[in-house]
PDB file of C-alpha atoms in Angstrom:
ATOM      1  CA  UNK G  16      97.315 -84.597 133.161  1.00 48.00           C
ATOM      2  CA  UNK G  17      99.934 -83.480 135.564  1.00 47.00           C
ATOM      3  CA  UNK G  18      97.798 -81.150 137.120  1.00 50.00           C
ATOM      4  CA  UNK G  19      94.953 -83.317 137.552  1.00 46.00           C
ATOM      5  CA  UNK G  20      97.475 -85.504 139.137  1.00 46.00           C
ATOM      6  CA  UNK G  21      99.353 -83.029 141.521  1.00 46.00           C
ATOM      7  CA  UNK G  22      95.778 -81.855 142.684  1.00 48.00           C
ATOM      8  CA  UNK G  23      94.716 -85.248 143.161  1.00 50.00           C
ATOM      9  CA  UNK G  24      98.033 -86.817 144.067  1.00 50.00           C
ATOM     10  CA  UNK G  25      97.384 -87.605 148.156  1.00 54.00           C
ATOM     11  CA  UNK G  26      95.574 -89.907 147.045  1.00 58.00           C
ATOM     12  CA  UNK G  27      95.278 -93.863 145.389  1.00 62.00           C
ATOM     13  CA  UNK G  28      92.671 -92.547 142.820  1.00 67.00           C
ATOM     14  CA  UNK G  29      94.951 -89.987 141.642  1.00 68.00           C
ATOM     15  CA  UNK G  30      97.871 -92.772 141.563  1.00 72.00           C
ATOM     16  CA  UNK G  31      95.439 -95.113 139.822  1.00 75.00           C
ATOM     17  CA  UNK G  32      94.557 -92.719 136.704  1.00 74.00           C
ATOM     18  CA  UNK G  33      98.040 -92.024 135.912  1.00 76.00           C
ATOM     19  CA  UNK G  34      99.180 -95.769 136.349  1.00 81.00           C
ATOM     20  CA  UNK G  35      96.027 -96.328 134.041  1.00 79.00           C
ATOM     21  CA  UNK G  36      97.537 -94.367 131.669  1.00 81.00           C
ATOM     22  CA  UNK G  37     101.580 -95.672 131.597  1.00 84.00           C
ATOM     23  CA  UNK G  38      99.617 -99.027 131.034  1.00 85.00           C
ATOM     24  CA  UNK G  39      97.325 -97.909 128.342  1.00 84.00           C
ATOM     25  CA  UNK G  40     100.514 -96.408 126.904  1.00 81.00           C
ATOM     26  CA  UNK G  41      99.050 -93.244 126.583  1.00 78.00           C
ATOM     27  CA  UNK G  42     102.326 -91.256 127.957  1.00 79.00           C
ATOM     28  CA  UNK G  43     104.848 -91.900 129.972  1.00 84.00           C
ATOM     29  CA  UNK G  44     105.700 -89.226 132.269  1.00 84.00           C
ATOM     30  CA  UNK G  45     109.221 -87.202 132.306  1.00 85.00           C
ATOM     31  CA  UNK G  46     111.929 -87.243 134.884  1.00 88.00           C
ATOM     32  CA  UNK G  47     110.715 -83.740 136.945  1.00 83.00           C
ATOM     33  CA  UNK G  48     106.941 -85.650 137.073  1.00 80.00           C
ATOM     34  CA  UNK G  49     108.087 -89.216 138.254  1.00 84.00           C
ATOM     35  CA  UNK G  50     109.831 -86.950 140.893  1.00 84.00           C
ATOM     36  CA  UNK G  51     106.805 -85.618 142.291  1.00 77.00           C
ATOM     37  CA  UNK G  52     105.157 -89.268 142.190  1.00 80.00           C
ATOM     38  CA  UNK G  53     108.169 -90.612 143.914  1.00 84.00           C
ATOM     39  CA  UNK G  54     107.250 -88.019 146.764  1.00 78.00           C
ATOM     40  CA  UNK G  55     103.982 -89.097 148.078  1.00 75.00           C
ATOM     41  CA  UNK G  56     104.569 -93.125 146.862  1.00 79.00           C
ATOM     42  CA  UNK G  57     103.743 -93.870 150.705  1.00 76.00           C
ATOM     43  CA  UNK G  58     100.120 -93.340 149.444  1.00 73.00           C
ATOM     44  CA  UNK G  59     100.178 -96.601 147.840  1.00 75.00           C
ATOM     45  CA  UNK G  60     101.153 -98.360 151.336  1.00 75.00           C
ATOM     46  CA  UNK G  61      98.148 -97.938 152.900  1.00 74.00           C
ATOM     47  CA  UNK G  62      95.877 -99.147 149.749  1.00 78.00           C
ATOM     48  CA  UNK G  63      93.137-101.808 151.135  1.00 80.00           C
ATOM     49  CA  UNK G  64      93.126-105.280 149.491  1.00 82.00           C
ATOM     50  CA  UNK G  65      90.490-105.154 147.068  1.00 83.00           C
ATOM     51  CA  UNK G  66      91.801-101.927 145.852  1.00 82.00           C
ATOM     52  CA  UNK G  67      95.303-103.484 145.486  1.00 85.00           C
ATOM     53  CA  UNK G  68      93.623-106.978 143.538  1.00 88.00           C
ATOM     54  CA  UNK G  69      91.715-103.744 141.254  1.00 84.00           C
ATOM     55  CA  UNK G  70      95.453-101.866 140.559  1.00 84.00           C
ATOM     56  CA  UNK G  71      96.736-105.444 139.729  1.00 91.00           C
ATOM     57  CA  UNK G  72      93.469-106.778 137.892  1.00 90.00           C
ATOM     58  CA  UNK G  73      93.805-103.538 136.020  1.00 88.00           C
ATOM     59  CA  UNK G  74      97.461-104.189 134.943  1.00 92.00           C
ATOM     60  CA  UNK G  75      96.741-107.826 133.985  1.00 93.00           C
ATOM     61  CA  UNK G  76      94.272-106.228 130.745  1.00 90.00           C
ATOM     62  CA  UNK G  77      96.562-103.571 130.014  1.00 91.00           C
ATOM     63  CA  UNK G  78      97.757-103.411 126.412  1.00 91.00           C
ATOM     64  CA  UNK G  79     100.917-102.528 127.927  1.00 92.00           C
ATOM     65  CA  UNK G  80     101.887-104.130 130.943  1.00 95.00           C
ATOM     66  CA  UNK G  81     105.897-103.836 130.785  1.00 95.00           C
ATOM     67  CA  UNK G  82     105.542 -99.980 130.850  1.00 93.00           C
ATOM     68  CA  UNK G  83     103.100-100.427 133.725  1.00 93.00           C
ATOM     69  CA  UNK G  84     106.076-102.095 135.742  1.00 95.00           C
ATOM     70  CA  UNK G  85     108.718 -99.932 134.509  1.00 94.00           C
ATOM     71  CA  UNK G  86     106.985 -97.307 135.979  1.00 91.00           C
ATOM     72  CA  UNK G  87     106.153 -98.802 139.494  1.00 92.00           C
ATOM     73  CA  UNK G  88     109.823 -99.801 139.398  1.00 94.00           C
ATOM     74  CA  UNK G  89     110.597 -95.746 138.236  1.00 93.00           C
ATOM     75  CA  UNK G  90     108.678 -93.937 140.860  1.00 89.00           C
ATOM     76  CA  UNK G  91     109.793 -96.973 143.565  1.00 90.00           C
ATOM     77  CA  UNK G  92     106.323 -98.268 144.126  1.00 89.00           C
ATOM     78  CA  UNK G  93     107.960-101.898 142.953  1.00 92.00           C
ATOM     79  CA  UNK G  94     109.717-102.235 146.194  1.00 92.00           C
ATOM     80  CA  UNK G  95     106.408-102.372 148.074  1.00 89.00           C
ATOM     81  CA  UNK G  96     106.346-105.775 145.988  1.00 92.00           C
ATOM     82  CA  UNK G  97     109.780-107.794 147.170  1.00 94.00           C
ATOM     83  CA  UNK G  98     109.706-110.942 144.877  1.00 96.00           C
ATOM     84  CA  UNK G  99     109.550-107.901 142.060  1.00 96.00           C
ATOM     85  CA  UNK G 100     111.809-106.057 143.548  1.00 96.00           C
ATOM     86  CA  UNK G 101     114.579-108.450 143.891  1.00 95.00           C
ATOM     87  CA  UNK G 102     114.598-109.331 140.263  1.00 95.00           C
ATOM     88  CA  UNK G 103     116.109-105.910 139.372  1.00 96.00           C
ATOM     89  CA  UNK G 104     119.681-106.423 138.721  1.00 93.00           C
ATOM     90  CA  UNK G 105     119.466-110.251 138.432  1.00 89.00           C
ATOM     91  CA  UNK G 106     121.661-110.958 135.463  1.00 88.00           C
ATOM     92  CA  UNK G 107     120.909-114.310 133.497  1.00 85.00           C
ATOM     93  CA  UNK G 108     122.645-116.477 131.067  1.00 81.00           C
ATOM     94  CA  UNK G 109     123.664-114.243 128.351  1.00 81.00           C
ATOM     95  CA  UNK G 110     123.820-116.982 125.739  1.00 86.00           C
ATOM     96  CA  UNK G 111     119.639-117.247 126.486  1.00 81.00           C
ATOM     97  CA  UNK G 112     118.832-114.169 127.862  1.00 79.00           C
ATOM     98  CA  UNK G 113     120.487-111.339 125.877  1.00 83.00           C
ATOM     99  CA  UNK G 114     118.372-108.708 127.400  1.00 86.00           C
ATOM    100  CA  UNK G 115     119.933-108.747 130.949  1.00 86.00           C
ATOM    101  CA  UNK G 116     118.607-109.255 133.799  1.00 93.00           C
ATOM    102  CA  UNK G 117     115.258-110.950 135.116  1.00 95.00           C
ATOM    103  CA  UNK G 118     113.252-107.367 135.553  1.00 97.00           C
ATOM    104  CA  UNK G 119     114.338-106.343 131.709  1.00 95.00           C
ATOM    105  CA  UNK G 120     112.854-110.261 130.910  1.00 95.00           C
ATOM    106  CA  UNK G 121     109.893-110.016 133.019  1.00 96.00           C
ATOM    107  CA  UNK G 122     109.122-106.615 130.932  1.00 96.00           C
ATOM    108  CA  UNK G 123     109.487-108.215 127.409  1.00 96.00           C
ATOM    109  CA  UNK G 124     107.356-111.642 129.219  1.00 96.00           C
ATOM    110  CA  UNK G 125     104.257-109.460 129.901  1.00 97.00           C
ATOM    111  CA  UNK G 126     104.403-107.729 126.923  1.00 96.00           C
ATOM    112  CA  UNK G 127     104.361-110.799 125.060  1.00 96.00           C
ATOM    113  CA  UNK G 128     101.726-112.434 127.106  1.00 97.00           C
ATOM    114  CA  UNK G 129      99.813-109.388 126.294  1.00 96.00           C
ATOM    115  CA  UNK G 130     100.335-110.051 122.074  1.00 96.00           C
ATOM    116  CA  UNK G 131      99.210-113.625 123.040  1.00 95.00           C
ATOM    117  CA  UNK G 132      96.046-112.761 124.704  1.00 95.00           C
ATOM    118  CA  UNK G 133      95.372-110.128 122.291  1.00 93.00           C
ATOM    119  CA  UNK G 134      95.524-112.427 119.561  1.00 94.00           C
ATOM    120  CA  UNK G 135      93.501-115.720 120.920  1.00 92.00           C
ATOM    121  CA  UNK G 136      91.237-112.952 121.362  1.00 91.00           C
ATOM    122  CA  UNK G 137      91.043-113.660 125.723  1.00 90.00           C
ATOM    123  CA  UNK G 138      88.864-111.144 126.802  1.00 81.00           C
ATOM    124  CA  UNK G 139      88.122-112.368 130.207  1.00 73.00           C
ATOM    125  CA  UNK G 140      88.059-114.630 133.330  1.00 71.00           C
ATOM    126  CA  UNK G 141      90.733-116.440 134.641  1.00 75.00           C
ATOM    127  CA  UNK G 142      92.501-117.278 131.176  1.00 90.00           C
ATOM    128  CA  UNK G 143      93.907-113.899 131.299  1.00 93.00           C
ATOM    129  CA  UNK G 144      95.245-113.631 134.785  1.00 93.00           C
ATOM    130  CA  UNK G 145      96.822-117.384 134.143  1.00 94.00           C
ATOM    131  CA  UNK G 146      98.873-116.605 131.149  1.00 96.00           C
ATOM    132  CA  UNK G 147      99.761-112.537 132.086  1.00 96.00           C
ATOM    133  CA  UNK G 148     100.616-113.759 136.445  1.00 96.00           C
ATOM    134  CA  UNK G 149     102.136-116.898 134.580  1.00 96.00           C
ATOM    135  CA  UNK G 150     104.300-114.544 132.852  1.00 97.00           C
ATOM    136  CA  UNK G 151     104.755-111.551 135.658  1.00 97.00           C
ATOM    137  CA  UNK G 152     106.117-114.700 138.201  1.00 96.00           C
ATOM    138  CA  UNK G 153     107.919-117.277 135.920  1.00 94.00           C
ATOM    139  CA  UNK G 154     111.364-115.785 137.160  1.00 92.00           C
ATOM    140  CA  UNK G 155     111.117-114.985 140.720  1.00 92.00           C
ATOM    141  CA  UNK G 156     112.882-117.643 141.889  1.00 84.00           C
ATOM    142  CA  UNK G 157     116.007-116.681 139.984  1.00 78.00           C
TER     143      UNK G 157
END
């Protein structure tokens, strides 16, 4: 995989397959790899619209979506994304929110919004974009 990706790593396809992994939770790469990723990151600024709606779309029917952001957020893709951004390092009420701070939250959210889909059995359509968004933006406003 890593050479696949450091052959094909100028590129959003190259960024794609290995995001499509972290989200499949296939792997998730070690500290030496998300190095390399971190250097050509500017790839993912000039991504068109539709292919940024298919990277998202993609992430919304992952079966594991809170890897998928730990990653962007590991390789500093996430601060192409502000409101996501910001939530790193926003501590909540401890008493209700044990886990820290709104990014740790909005990690556990998706991946419970992903057990949900998975078992109402929502394969498609808007359904699954309401409840996994729903879940990605509940917090941004903290």
């Amino acid at each position: 995989m890593k050479d696949f990706y450091v052959k094909n790593s100028s590129n959003y396809k190259g960024f794609s397959l290995l995001f499509f992994l972290v989200c499949q939770g296939e792997f998730y790469p070690d500290e030496s790899f998300l190095n390399e990723v971190r250097e050509v990151k500017s790839v993912f600024r000039g991504i068109k619209k539709e292919e940024l709606w298919q990277f998202w779309s993609f992430w919304a029917h992952s079966s594991n979506p809170g890897d998928g952001l730990l990653f962007l957020r590991d390789v500093g893709i996430l601060e192409f994304f502000p409101e996501l951004f910001g939530t790193i390092g926003v501590m909540q009420n401890p008493e209700t929110h044990p886990e820290g701070d709104v990014f740790t939250h909005m990690t556990m959210s998706v991946n419970e919004a992903r057990h949900i889909v998975d078992r109402e059995s929502i394969k498609e359509g808007m359904n699954v974009y309401e409840i996994m968004f729903g879940a990605l933006c509940h917090d941004l406003g903290k």
